[in-house]
Short mmCIF file of C-alpha atoms in Angstrom, two decimals:
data_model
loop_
_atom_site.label_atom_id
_atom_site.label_comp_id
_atom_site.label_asym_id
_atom_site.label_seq_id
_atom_site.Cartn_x
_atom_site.Cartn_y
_atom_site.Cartn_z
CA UNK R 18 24.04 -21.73 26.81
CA UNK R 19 20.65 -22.71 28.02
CA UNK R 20 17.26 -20.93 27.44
CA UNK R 21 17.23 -19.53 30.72
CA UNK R 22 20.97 -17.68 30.27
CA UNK R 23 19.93 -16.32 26.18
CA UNK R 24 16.29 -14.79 27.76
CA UNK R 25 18.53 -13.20 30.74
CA UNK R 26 21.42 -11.88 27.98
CA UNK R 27 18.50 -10.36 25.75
CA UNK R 28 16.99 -8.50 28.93
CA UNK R 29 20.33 -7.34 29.74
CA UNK R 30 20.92 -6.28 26.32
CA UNK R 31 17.46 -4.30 25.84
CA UNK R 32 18.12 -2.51 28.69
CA UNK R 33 21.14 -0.77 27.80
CA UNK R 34 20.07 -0.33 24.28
CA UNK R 35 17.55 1.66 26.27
CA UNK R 36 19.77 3.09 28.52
CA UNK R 37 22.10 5.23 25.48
CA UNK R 38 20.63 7.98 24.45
CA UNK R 39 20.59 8.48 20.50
CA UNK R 40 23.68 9.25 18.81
CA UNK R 41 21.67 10.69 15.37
CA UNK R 42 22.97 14.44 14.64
CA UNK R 43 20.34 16.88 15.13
CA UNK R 44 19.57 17.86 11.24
CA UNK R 45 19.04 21.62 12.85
CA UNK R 46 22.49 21.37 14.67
CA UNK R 47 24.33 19.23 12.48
CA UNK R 48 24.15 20.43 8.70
CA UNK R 49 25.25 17.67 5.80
CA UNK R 50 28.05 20.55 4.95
CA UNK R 51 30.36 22.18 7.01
CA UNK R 52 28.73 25.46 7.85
CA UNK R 53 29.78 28.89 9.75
CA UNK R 54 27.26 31.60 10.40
CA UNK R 55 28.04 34.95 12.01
CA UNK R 56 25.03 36.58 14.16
CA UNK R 57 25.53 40.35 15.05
CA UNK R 58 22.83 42.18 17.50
CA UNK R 59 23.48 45.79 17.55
CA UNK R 60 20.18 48.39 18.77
CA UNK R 61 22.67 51.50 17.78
CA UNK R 62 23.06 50.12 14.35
CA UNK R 63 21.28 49.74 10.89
CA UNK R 64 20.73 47.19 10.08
CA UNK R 65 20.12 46.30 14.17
CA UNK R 66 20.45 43.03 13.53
CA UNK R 67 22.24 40.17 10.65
CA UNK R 68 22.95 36.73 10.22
CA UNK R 69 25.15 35.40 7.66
CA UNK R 70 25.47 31.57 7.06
CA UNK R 71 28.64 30.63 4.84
CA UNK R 72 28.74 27.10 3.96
CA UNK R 73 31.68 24.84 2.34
CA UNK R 74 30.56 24.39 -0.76
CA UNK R 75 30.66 28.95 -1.31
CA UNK R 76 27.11 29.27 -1.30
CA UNK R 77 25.93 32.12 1.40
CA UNK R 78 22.98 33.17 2.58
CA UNK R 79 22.30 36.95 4.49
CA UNK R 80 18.87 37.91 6.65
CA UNK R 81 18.86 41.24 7.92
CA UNK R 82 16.20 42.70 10.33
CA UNK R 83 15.13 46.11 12.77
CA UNK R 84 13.13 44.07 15.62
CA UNK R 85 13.68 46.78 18.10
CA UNK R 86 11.59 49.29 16.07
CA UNK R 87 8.27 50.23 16.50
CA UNK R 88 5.86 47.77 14.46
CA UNK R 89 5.27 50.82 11.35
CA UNK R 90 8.56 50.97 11.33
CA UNK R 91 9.01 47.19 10.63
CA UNK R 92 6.55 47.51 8.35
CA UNK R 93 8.01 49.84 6.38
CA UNK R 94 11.74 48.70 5.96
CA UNK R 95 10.68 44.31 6.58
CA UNK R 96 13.52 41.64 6.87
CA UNK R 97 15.93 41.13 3.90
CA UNK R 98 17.05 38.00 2.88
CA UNK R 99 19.51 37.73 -0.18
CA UNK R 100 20.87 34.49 -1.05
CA UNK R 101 24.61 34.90 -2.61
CA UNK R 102 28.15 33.00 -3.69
CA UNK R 103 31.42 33.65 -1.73
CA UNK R 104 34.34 34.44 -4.05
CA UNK R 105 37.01 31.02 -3.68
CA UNK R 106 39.11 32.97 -1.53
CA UNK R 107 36.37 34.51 0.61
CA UNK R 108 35.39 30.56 1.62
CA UNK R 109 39.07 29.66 1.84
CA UNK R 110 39.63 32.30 4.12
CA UNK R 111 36.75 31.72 6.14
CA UNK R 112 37.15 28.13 7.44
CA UNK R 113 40.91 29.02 7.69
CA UNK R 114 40.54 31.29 10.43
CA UNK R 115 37.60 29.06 11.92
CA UNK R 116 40.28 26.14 12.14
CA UNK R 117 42.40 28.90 13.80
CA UNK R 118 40.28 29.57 15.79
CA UNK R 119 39.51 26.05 16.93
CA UNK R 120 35.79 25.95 15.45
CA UNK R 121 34.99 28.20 17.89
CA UNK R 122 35.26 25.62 21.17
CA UNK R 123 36.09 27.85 23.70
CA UNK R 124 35.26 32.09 25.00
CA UNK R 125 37.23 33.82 23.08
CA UNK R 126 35.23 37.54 24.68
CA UNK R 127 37.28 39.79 25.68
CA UNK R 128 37.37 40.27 29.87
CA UNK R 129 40.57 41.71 30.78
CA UNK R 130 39.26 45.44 30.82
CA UNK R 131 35.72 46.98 29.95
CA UNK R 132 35.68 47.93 25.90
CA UNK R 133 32.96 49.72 24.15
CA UNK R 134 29.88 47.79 23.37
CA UNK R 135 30.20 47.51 19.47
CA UNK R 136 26.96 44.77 19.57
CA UNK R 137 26.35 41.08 20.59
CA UNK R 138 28.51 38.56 18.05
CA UNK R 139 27.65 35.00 17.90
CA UNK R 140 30.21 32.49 15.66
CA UNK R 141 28.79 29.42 14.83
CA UNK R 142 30.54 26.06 13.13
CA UNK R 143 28.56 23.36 12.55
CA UNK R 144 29.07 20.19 10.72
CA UNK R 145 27.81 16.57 10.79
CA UNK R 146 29.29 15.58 13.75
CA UNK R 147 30.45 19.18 15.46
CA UNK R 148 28.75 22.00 16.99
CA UNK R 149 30.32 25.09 18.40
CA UNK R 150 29.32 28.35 19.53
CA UNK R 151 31.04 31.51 20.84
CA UNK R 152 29.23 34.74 22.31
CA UNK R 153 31.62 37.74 22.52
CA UNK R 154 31.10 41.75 21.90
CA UNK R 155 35.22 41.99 20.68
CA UNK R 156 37.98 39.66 20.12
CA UNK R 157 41.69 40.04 20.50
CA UNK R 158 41.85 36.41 18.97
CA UNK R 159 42.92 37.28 15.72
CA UNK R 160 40.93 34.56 13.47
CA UNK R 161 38.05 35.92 15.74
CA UNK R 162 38.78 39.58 14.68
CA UNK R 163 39.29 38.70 11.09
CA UNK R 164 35.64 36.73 10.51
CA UNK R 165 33.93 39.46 12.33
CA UNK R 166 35.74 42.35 10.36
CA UNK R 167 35.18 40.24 6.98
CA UNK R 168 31.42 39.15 8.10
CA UNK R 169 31.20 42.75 8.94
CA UNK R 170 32.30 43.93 5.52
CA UNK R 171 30.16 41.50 3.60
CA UNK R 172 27.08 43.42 5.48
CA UNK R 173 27.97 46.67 4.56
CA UNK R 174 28.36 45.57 0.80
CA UNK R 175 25.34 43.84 0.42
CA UNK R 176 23.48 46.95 2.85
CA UNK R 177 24.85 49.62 0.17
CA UNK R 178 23.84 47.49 -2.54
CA UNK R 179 20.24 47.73 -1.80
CA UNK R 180 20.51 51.32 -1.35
CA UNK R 181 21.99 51.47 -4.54
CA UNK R 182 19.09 49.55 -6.36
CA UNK R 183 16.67 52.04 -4.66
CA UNK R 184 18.65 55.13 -5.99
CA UNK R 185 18.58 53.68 -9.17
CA UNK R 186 14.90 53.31 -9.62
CA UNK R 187 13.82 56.23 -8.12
CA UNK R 188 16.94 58.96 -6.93
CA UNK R 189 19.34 58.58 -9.84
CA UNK R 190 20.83 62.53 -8.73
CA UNK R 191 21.79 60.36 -5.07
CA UNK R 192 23.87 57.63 -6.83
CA UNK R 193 26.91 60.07 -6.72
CA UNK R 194 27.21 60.22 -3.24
CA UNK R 195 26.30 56.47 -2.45
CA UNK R 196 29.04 55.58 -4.62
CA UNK R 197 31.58 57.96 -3.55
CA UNK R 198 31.17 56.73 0.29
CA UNK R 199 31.42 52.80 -0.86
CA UNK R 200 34.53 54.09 -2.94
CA UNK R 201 36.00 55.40 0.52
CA UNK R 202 35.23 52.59 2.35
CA UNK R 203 36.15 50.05 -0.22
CA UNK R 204 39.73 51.99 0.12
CA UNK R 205 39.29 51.40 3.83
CA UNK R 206 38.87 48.17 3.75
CA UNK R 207 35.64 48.13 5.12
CA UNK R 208 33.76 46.16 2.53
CA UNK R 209 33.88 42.71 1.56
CA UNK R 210 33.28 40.80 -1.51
CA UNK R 211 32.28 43.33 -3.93
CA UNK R 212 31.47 40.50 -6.21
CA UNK R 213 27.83 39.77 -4.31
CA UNK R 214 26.28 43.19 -5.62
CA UNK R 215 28.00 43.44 -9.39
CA UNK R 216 24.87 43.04 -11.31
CA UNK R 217 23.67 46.40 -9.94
CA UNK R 218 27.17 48.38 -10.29
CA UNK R 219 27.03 47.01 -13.86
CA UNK R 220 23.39 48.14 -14.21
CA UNK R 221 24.51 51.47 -13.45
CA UNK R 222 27.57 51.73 -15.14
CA UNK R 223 25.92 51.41 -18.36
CA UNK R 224 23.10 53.40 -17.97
CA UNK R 225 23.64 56.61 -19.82
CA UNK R 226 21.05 58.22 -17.67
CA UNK R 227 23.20 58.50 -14.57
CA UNK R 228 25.87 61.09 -14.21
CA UNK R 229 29.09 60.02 -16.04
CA UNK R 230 31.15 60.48 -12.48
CA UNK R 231 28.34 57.99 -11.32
CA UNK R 232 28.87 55.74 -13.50
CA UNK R 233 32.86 56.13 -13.59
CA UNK R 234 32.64 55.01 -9.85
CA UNK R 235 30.41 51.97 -10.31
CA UNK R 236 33.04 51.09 -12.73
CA UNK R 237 36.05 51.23 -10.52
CA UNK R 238 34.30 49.07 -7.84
CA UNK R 239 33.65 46.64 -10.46
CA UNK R 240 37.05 46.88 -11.37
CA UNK R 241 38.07 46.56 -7.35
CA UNK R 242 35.55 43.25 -7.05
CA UNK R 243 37.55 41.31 -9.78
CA UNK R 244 40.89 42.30 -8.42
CA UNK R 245 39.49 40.89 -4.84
CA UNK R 246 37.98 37.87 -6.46
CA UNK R 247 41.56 37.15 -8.43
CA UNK R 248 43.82 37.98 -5.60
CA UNK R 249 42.01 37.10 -2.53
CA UNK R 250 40.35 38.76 0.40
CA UNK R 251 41.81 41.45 2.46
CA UNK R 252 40.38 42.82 5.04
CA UNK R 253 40.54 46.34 7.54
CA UNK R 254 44.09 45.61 10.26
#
């Protein structure tokens, strides 16, 4: 091959090393761990909007907010971030039904009649070479329905958690009735992995300064969280 033919190959070859775009994972896009996060955006609701981020390995992360309030407002009750560890079968579950649910590649909303607006849900899978997203306000896919009912509970548990630390410090008399409504909807099935707020049901259970019913309940949700952990996750059908 003469000199002429290699400087014309190398020319040719620059150029379409130019021409392809980079193939590098976006570090925002592409975690080093497979990832799922569930977004919820719901004005009508407290919190009024959530974000938890579940990754492979069990560890969790949840960020709650009120941006629609008024700035005191905001001021008053500021974003929550608590950083937390799925139970084994919480994970499992959860990128089971996202492999049902075929990571998420696809619309899986709901279009065939008008149902009631129960907030803005956004499923995200993520990994180092994948990245989908589905947008929906309800399901009839049933992996779909089961993340957002289980993503769903683990809100509400870690919600009545920190109103169960604030009782604690400073309305021990309220504890009673905080309890007895996570009692109800821990029967319900509307609260998932107990496990993420047992350092403050212990806390009260053995403080002899709450009322002994108090304290009977904190114990039976402990006693519900291991049973969960053990057994595996159920969640509201």
């Amino acid at each position: 091959m003469t000199f002429r033919s290699l400087h014309v190959l190398f020319l040719l070859l620059t150029t379409l090393t130019l021409a392809v775009p980079a193939q590098n994972p976006n570090p925002a896009e592409n975690p080093a761990l497979p990832t799922v996060s569930f977004d919820c955006l719901w004005e009508a609701a407290t919190p009024q909007e959530y974000t938890v981020t579940a990754r492979s390995t069990g560890s969790a992360r949840y960020v709650s907010s009120n941006p629609v309030r008024t700035s005191e407002d905001r001021a008053q009750d500021p974003d929550y971030t608590k950083e937390f560890t799925l139970s084994s079968g919480g994970s499992a579950n959860v990128f089971a039904w996202t492999a049902q649910a075929r990571y998420f590649d696809g619309d899986f909303d709901y279009k065939k009649h008008a149902v009631a607006d129960t907030g803005r849900k956004i499923l995200t899978f993520a990994d180092p070479t994948r990245h989908f997203q589905t947008t929906y306000n309800w399901s009839d896919n049933p992996a779909i329905d089961q993340l957002t009912r289980f993503f769903q509970g683990v809100s509400s548990t870690i919600e009545h958690g920190r109103k169960l630390e604030f009782l604690h410090r400073y309305d021990k008399l309220g504890l009673e009735a905080q309890l007895k409504a996570m009692e109800d909807e821990a029967q319900s099935r509307y609260l998932a992995e107990l496990q993420i707020i047992a350092p403050v049901l212990e806390s009260i259970a053995g403080d002899s300064s709450v009322m002994n019913i108090a304290r009977q309940r904190a114990r039976r949700l402990l006693q519900r969280a291991k049973a969960e952990a053990a057994n595996g996750i159920k969640t509201n059908q």
